[in-house]
Tab-separated table of C-alpha atoms (C1' of nucleotides) in Angstrom:
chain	number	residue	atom	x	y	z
A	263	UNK	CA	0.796	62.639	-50.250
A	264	UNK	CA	3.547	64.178	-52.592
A	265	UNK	CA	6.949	64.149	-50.577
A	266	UNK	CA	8.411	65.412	-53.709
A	267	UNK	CA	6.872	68.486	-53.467
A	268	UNK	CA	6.201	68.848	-49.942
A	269	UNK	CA	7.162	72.865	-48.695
A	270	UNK	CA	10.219	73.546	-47.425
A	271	UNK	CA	11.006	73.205	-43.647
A	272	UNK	CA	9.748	76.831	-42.459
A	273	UNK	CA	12.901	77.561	-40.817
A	274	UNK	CA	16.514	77.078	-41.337
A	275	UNK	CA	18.362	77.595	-38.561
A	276	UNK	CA	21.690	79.303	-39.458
A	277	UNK	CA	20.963	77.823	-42.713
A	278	UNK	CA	21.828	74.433	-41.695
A	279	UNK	CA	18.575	72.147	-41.618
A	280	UNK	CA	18.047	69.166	-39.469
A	281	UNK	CA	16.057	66.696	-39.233
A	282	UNK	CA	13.522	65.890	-36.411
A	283	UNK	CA	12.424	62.660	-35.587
A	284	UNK	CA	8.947	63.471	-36.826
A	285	UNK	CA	10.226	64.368	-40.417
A	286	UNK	CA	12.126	61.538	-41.490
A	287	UNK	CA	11.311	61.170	-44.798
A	288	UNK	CA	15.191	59.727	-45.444
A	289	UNK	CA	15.593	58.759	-42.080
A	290	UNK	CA	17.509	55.742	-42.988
A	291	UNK	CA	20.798	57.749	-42.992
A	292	UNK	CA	19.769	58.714	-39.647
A	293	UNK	CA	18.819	55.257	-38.498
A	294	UNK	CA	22.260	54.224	-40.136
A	295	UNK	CA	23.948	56.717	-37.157
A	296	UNK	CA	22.057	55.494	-34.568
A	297	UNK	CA	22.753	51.885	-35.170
A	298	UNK	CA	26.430	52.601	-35.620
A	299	UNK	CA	26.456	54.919	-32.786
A	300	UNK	CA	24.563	52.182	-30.435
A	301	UNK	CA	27.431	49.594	-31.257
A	302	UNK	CA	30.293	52.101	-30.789
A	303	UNK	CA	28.776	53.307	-27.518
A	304	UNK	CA	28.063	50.228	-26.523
A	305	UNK	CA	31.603	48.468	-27.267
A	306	UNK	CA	33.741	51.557	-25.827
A	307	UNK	CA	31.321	53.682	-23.814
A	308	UNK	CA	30.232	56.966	-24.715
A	309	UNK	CA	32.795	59.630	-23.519
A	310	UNK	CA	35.482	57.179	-25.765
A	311	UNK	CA	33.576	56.827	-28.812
A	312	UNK	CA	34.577	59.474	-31.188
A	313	UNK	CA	31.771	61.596	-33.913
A	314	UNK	CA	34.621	60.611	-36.393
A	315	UNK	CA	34.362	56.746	-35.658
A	316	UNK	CA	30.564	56.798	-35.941
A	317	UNK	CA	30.579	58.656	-39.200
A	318	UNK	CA	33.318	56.563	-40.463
A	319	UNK	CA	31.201	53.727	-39.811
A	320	UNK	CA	28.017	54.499	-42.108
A	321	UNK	CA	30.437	56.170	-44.677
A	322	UNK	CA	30.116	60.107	-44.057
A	323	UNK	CA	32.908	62.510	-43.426
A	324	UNK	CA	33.573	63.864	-39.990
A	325	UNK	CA	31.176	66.844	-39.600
A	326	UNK	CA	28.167	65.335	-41.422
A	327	UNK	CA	26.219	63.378	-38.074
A	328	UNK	CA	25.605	66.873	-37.334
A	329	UNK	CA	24.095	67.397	-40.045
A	330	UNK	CA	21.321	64.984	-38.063
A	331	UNK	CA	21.911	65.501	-35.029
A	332	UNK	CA	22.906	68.587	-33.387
A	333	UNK	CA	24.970	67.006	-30.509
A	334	UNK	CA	26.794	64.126	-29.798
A	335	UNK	CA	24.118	63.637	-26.360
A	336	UNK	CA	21.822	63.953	-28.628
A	337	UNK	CA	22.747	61.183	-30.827
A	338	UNK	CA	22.936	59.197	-27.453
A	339	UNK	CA	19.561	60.109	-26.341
A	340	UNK	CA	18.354	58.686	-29.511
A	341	UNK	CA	19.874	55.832	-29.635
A	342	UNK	CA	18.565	55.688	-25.761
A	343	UNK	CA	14.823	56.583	-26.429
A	344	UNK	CA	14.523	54.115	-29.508
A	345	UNK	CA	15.739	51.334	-28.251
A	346	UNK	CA	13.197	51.960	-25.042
A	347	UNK	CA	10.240	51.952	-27.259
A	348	UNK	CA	11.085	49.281	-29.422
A	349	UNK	CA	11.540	47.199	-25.791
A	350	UNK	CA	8.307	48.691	-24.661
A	351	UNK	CA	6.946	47.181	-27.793
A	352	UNK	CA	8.516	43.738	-28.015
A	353	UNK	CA	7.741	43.160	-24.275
A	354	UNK	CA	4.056	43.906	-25.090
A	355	UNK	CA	3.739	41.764	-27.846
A	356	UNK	CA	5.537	39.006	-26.124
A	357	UNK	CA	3.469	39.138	-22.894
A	358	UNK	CA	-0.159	39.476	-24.985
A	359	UNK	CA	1.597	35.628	-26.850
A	360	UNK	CA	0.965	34.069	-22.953
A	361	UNK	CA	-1.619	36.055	-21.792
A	362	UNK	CA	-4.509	33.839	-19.542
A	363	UNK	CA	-1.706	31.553	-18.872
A	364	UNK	CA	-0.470	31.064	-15.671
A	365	UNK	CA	1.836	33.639	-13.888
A	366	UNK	CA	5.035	31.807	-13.559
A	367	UNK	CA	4.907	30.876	-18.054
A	368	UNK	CA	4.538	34.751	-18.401
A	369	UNK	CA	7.370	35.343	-16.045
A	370	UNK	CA	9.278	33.263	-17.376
A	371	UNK	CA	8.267	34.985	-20.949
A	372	UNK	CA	9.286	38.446	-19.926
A	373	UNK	CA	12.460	36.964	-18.546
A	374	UNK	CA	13.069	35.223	-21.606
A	375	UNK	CA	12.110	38.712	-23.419
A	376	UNK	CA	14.480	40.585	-21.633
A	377	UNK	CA	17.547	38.747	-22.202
A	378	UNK	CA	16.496	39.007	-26.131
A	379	UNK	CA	16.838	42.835	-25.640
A	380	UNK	CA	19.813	42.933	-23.495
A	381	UNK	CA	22.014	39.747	-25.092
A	382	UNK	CA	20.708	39.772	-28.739
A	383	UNK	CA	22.207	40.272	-31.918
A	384	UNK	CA	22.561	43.528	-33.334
A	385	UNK	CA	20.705	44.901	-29.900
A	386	UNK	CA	22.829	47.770	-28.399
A	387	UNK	CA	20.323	50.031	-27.543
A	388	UNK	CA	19.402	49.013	-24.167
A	389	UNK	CA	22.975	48.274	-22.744
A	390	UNK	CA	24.115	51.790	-24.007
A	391	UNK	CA	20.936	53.236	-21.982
A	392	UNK	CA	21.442	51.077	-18.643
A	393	UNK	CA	25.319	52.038	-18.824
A	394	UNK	CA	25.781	55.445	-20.041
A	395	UNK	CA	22.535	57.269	-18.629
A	396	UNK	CA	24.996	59.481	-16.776
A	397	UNK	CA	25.578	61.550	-19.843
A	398	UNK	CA	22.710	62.545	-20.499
A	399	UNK	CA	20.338	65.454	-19.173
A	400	UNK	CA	17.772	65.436	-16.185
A	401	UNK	CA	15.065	66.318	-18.887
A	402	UNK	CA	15.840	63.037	-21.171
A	403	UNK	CA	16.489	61.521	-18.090
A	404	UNK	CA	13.049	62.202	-17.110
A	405	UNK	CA	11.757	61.291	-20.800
A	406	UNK	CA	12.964	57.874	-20.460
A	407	UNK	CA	12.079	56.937	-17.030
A	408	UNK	CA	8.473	57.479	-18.507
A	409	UNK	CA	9.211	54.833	-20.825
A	410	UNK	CA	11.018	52.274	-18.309
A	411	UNK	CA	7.847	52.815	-16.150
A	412	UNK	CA	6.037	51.711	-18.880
A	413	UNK	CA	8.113	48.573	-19.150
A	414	UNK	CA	7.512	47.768	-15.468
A	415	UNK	CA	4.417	48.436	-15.471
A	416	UNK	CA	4.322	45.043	-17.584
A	417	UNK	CA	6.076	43.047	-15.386
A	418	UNK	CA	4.214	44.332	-11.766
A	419	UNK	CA	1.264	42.502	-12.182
A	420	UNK	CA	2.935	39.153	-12.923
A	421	UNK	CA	5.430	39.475	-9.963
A	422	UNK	CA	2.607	40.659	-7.407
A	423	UNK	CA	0.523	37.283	-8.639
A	424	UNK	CA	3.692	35.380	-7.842
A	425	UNK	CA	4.725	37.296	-4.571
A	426	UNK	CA	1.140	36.842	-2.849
A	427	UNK	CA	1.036	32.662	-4.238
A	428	UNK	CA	4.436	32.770	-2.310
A	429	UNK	CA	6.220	31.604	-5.203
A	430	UNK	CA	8.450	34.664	-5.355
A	431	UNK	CA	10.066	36.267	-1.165
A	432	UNK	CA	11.357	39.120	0.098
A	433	UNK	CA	10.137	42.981	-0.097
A	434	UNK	CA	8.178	42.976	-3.474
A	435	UNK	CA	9.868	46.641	-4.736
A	436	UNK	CA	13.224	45.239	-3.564
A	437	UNK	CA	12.870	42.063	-5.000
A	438	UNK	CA	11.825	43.638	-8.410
A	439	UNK	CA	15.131	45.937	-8.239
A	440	UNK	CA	17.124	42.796	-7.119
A	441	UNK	CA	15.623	40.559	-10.453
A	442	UNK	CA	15.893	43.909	-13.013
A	443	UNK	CA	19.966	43.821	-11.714
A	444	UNK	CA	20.618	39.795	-11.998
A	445	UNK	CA	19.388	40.297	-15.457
A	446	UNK	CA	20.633	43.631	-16.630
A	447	UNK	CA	24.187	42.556	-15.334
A	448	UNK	CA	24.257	39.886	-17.715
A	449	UNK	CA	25.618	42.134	-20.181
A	450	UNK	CA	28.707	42.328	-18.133
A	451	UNK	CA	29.601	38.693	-18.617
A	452	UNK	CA	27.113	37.084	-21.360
A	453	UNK	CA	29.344	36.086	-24.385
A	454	UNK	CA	26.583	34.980	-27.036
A	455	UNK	CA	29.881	33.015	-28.543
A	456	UNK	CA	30.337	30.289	-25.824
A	457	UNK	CA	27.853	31.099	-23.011
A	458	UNK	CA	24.363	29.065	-22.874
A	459	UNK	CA	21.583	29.761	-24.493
A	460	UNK	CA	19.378	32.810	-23.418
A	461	UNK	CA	16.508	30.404	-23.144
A	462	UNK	CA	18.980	28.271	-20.811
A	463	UNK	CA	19.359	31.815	-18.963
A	464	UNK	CA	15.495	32.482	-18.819
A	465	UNK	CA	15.377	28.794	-17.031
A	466	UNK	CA	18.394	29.358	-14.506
A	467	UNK	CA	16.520	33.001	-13.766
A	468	UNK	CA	13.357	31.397	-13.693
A	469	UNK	CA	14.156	29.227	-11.103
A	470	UNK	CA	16.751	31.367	-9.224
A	471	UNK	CA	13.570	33.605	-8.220
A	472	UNK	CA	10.773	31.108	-7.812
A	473	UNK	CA	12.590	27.956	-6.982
A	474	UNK	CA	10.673	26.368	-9.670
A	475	UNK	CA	12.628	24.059	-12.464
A	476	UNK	CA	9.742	24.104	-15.162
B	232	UNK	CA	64.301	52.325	10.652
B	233	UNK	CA	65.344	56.039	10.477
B	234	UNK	CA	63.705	57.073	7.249
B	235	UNK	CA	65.683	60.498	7.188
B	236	UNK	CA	68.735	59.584	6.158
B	237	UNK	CA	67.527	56.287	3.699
B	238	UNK	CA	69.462	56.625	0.704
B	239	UNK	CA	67.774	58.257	-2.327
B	240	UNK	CA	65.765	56.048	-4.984
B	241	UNK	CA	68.474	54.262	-7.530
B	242	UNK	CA	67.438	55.262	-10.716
B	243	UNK	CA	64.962	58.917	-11.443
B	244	UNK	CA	64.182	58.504	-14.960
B	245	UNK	CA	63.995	61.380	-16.794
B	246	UNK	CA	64.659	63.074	-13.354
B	247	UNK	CA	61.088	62.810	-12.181
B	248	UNK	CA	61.037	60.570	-9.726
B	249	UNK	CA	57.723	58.263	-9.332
B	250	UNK	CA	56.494	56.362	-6.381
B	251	UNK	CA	55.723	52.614	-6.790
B	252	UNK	CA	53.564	51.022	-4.554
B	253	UNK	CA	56.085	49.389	-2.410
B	254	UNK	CA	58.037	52.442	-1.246
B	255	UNK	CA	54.753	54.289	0.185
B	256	UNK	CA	56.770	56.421	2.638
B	257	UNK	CA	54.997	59.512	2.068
B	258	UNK	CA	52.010	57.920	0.338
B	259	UNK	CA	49.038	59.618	2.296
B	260	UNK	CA	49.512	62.065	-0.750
B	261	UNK	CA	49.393	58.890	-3.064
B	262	UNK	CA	46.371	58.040	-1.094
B	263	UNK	CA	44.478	60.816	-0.950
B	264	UNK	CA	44.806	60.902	-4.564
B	265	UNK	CA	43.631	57.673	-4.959
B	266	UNK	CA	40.434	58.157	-2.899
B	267	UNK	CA	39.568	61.447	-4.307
B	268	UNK	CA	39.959	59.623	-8.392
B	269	UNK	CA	37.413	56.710	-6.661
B	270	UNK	CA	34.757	59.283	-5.647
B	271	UNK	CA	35.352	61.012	-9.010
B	272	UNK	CA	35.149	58.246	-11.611
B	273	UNK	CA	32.363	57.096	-9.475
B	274	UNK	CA	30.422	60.347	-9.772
B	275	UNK	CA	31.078	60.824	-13.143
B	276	UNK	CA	32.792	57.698	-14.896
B	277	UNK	CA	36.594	57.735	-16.272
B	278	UNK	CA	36.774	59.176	-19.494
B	279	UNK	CA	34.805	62.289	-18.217
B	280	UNK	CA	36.680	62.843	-15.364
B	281	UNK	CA	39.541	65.448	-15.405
B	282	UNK	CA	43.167	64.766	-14.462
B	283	UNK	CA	43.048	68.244	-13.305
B	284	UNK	CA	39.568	67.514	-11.272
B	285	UNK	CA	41.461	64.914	-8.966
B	286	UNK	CA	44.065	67.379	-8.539
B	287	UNK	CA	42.187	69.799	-7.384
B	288	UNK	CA	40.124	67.379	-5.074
B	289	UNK	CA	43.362	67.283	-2.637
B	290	UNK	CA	45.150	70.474	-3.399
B	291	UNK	CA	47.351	70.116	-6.022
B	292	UNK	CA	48.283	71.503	-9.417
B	293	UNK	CA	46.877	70.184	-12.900
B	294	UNK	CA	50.159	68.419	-13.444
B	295	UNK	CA	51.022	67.015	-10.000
B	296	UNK	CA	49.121	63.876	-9.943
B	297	UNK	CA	51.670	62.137	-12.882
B	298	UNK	CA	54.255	62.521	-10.090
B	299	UNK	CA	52.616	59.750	-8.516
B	300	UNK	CA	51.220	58.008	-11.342
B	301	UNK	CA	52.478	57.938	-15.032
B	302	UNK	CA	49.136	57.872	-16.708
B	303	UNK	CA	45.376	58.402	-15.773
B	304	UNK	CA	44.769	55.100	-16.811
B	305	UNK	CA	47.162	53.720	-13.864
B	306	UNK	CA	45.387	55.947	-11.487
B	307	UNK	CA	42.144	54.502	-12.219
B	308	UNK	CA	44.117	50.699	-11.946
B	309	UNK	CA	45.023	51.511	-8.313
B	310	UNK	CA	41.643	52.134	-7.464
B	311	UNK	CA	40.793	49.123	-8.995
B	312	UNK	CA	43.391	46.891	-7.560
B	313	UNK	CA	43.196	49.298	-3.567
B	314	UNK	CA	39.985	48.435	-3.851
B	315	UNK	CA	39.523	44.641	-4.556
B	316	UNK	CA	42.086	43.840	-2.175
B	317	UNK	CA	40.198	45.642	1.004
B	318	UNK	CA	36.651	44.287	-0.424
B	319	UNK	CA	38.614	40.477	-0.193
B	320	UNK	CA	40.097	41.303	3.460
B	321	UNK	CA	37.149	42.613	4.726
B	322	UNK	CA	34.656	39.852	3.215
B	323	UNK	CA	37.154	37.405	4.530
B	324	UNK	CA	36.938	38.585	7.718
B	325	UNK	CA	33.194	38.703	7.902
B	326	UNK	CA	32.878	34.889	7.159
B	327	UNK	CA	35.429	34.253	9.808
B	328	UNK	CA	32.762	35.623	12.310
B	329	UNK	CA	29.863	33.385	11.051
B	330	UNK	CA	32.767	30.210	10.440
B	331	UNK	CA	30.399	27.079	12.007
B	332	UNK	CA	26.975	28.648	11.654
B	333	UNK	CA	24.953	26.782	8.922
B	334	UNK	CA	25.254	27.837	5.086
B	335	UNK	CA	21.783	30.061	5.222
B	336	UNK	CA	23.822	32.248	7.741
B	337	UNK	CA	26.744	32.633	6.248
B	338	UNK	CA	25.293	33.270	3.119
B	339	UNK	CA	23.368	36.419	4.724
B	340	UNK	CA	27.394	37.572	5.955
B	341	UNK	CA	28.932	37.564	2.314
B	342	UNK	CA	25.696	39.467	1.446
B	343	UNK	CA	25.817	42.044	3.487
B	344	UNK	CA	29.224	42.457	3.435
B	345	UNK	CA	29.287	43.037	-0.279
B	346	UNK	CA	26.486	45.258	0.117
B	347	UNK	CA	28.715	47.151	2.551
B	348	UNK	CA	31.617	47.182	0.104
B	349	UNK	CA	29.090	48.341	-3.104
B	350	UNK	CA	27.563	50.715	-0.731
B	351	UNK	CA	28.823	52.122	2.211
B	352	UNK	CA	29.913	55.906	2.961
B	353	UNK	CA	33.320	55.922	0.907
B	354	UNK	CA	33.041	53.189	-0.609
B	355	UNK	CA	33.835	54.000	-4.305
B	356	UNK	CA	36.696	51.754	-5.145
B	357	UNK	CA	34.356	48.578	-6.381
B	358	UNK	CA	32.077	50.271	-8.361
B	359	UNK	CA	34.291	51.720	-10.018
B	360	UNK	CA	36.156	48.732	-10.621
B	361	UNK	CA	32.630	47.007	-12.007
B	362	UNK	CA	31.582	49.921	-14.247
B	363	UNK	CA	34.914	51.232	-15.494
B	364	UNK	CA	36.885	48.043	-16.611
B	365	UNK	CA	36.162	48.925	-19.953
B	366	UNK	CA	39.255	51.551	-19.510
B	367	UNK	CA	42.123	49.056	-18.600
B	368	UNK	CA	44.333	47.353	-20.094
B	369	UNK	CA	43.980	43.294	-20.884
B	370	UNK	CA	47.000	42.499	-18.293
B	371	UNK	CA	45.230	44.614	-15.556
B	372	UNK	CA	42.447	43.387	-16.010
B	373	UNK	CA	43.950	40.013	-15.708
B	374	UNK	CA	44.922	40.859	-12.159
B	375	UNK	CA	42.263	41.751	-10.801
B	376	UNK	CA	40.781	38.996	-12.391
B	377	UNK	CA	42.731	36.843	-10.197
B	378	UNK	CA	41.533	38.988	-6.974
B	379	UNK	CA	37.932	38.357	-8.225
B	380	UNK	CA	38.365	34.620	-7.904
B	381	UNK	CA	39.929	35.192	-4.475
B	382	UNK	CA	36.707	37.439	-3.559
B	383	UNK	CA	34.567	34.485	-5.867
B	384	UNK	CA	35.710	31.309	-3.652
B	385	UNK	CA	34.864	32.488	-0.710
B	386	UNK	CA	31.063	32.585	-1.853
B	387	UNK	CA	31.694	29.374	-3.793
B	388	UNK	CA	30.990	26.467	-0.913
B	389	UNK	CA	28.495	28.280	0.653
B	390	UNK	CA	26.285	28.597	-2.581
B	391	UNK	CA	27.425	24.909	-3.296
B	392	UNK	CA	25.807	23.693	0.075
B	393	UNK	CA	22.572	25.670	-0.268
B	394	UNK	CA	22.506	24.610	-3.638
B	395	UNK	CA	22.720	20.523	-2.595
B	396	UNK	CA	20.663	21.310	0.394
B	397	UNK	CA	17.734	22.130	-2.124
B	398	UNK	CA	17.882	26.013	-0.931
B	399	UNK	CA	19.371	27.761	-4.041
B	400	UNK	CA	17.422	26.375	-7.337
B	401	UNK	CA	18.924	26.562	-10.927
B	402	UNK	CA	22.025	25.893	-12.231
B	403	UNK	CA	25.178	26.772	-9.902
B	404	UNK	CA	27.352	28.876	-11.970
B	405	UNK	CA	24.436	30.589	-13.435
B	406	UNK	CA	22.819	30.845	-10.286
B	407	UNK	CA	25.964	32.708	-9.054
B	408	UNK	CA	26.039	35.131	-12.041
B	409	UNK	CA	22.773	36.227	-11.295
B	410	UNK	CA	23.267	36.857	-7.679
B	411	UNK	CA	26.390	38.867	-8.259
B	412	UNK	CA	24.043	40.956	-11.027
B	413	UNK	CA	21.466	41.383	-8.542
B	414	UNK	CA	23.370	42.717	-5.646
B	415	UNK	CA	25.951	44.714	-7.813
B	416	UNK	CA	23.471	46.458	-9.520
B	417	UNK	CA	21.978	48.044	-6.637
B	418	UNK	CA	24.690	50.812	-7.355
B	419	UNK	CA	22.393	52.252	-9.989
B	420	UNK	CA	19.580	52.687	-7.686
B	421	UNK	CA	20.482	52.437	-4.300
B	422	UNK	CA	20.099	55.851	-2.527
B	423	UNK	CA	22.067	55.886	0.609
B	424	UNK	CA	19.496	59.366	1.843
B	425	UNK	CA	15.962	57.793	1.268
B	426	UNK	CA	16.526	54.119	0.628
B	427	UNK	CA	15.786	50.805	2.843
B	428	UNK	CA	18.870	50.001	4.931
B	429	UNK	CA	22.187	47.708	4.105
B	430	UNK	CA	20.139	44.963	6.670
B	431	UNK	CA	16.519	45.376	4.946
B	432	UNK	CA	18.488	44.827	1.650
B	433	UNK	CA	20.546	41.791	2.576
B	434	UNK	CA	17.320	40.391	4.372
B	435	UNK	CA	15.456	40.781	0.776
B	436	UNK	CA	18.008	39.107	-1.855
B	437	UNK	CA	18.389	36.104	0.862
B	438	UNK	CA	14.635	35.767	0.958
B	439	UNK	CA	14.967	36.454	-2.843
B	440	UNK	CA	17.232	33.560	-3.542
B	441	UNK	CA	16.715	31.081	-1.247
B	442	UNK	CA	13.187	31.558	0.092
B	443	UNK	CA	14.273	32.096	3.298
B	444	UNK	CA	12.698	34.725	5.735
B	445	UNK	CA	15.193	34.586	8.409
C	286	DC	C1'	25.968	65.919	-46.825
C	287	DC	C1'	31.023	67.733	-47.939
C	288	DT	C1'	35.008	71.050	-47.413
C	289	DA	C1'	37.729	73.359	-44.569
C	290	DC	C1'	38.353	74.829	-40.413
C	291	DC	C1'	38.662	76.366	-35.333
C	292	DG	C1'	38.523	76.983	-30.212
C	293	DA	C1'	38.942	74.624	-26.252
C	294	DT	C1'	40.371	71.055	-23.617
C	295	DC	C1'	43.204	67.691	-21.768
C	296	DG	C1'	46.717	64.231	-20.744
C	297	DG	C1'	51.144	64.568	-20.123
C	298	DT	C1'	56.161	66.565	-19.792
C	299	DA	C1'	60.807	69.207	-19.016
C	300	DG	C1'	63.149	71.125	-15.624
C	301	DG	C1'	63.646	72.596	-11.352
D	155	DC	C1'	55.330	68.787	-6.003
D	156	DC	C1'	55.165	73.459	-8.844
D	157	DT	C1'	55.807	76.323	-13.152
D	158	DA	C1'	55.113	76.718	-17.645
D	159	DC	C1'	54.049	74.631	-21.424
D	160	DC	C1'	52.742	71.707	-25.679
D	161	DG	C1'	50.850	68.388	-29.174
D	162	DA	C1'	46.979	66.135	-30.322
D	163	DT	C1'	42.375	65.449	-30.360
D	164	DC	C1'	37.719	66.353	-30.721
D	165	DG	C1'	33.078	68.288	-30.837
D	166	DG	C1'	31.174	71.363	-33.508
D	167	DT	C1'	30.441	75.124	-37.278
D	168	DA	C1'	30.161	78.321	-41.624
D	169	DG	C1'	29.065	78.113	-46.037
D	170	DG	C1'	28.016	75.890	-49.864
DNA sequence: CCTACCGATCGGTAGG
DNA sequence: CCTACCGATCGGTAGG
């Protein structure tokens, strides 16, 4: 296939083209603004990051993000929906590494998974979409609670294993929102500087919920 | 004390006078301001939240509210600060109750009590304080700070007893962090209209934690 | 993707 | 606490 001399986009809005996810032939300006955008979201929340500051950050002047995106909520939403899939993705991989072994080693593998997502380097995504998911619309609200049911859906065969061995008590849906918040609230107070280790965190989490010390 | 004829405030700089927290005489209005910028920045976080909005909320014009407080930012402080000192009252009063009962038991108290602080009807003065600290200044936040160790050490022997009693696995201080994740995020999903009760939630993170049906 | 720009909003203020 | 107001900012756009 010839990108070179692929047609013309079939309509230009207000002649003013942007680019869709689909056709991202140099979508690694666009990739550029959502990583900036992530880390500026992330560090002073949405509603105080300014266009201008993400812009500044990949190097393009103060109108030009919408250029690729035609809102600032939209540039959120992005940076929401990617960093769901790629989570999706990881978790997948990560769980199909342990799979036949016993419940409590894949808990303690999605556990460990998680806090890679949430606490990593360079991984903003996911904080900015469990702390700013007020800005954004009911309909890409709705879009990514299609893809965080798909992330459950990972863990809730594990955790029902564990809940009817009696390794893990309470209400099984409550428990599952009370684990999701111990570790999503580690952003608040994880500083990958000084803190421990996240595989020091999977342990503590590990046995917080199961009482076991393996 | 005849407040009528108390003599007027020493100094009105810039002849606008402004009403510290000490001299509340008439501060019902300072109050009601207060409560309506909690339910606000709860509903739809600081920076998005209108000056004007909270005016409104209790009857006043767009510029009224820097009467009472010199900057949105200090408005947003006092609910903050309001807030952490009734959530460290109340929860102290709660363990008074259960004072003598074993550690299991008192452990269920602070639970439900903070459950009752995150979310009971009116309640919007902590969350906001957990989701909004972002906005404030280092020295505030330093405060309250201080009034989250006050709120932290009365949970601190209780965990440490369960903990040595074999109940509560893991290590302490991470143990802690986690618990304080779990319960505090139940503000992102808690519905007050179709959700479990305060009781059936408390009753879950205990068995969560410790193993404990009771 | 840049230049040049604008309308609207919003925190905050002077003076009473 | 109101009236009347303002400076600055900021998301977004037309046209190339």
């Amino acid at each position: 296939m010839d990108m070179m001399t692929a047609p013309a986009p079939a309509k230009r809005p207000r002649g003013r083209p942007r680019k869709t996810a689909e056709e991202a032939s140099d979508g690694n300006r666009r990739d550029e603004l959502i990583r900036s955008a992530a880390r500026l979201f992330r560090r002073r929340g949405f509603e105080a990051t300014r266009t201008r500051d993400i812009a500044e950050a990949v190097g393009m002047r103060s109108g030009s993000p919408f250029y690729h995106f035609e809102t600032k909520q939209a540039l959120l939403f992005a940076v929401m929906e990617e960093g769901m899939k790629r989570a999706v993705a990881r978790q997948q991989q990560a769980l199909d590494a342990v799979a036949g072994q016993p419940p409590l080693a894949q808990l303690r593998q999605l556990i460990r998974q998680h806090f890679e997502v949430l606490l990593g380097p360079g991984n903003d995504f996911i904080p900015v979409m469990l702390y700013e998911s007020r800005a954004i619309t009911p309909r890409q609200r709705a879009t990514l609670a299609r893809l965080q049911g798909d992330y459950e859906a990972l863990w809730l065969p594990v955790l029902a294993a564990l809940h009817q061995a009696g390794r893990l008590h309470g209400e099984l849906k409550l428990a599952r929102l009370l684990i999701f918040g111990a570790l999503n609230w580690s952003v608040q107070w994880y500083d990958r500087r000084k803190g421990a280790s996240l595989d020091a965190l999977a342990d503590a989490a590990l046995a917080l919920f199961t009482g076991s010390s393996e």
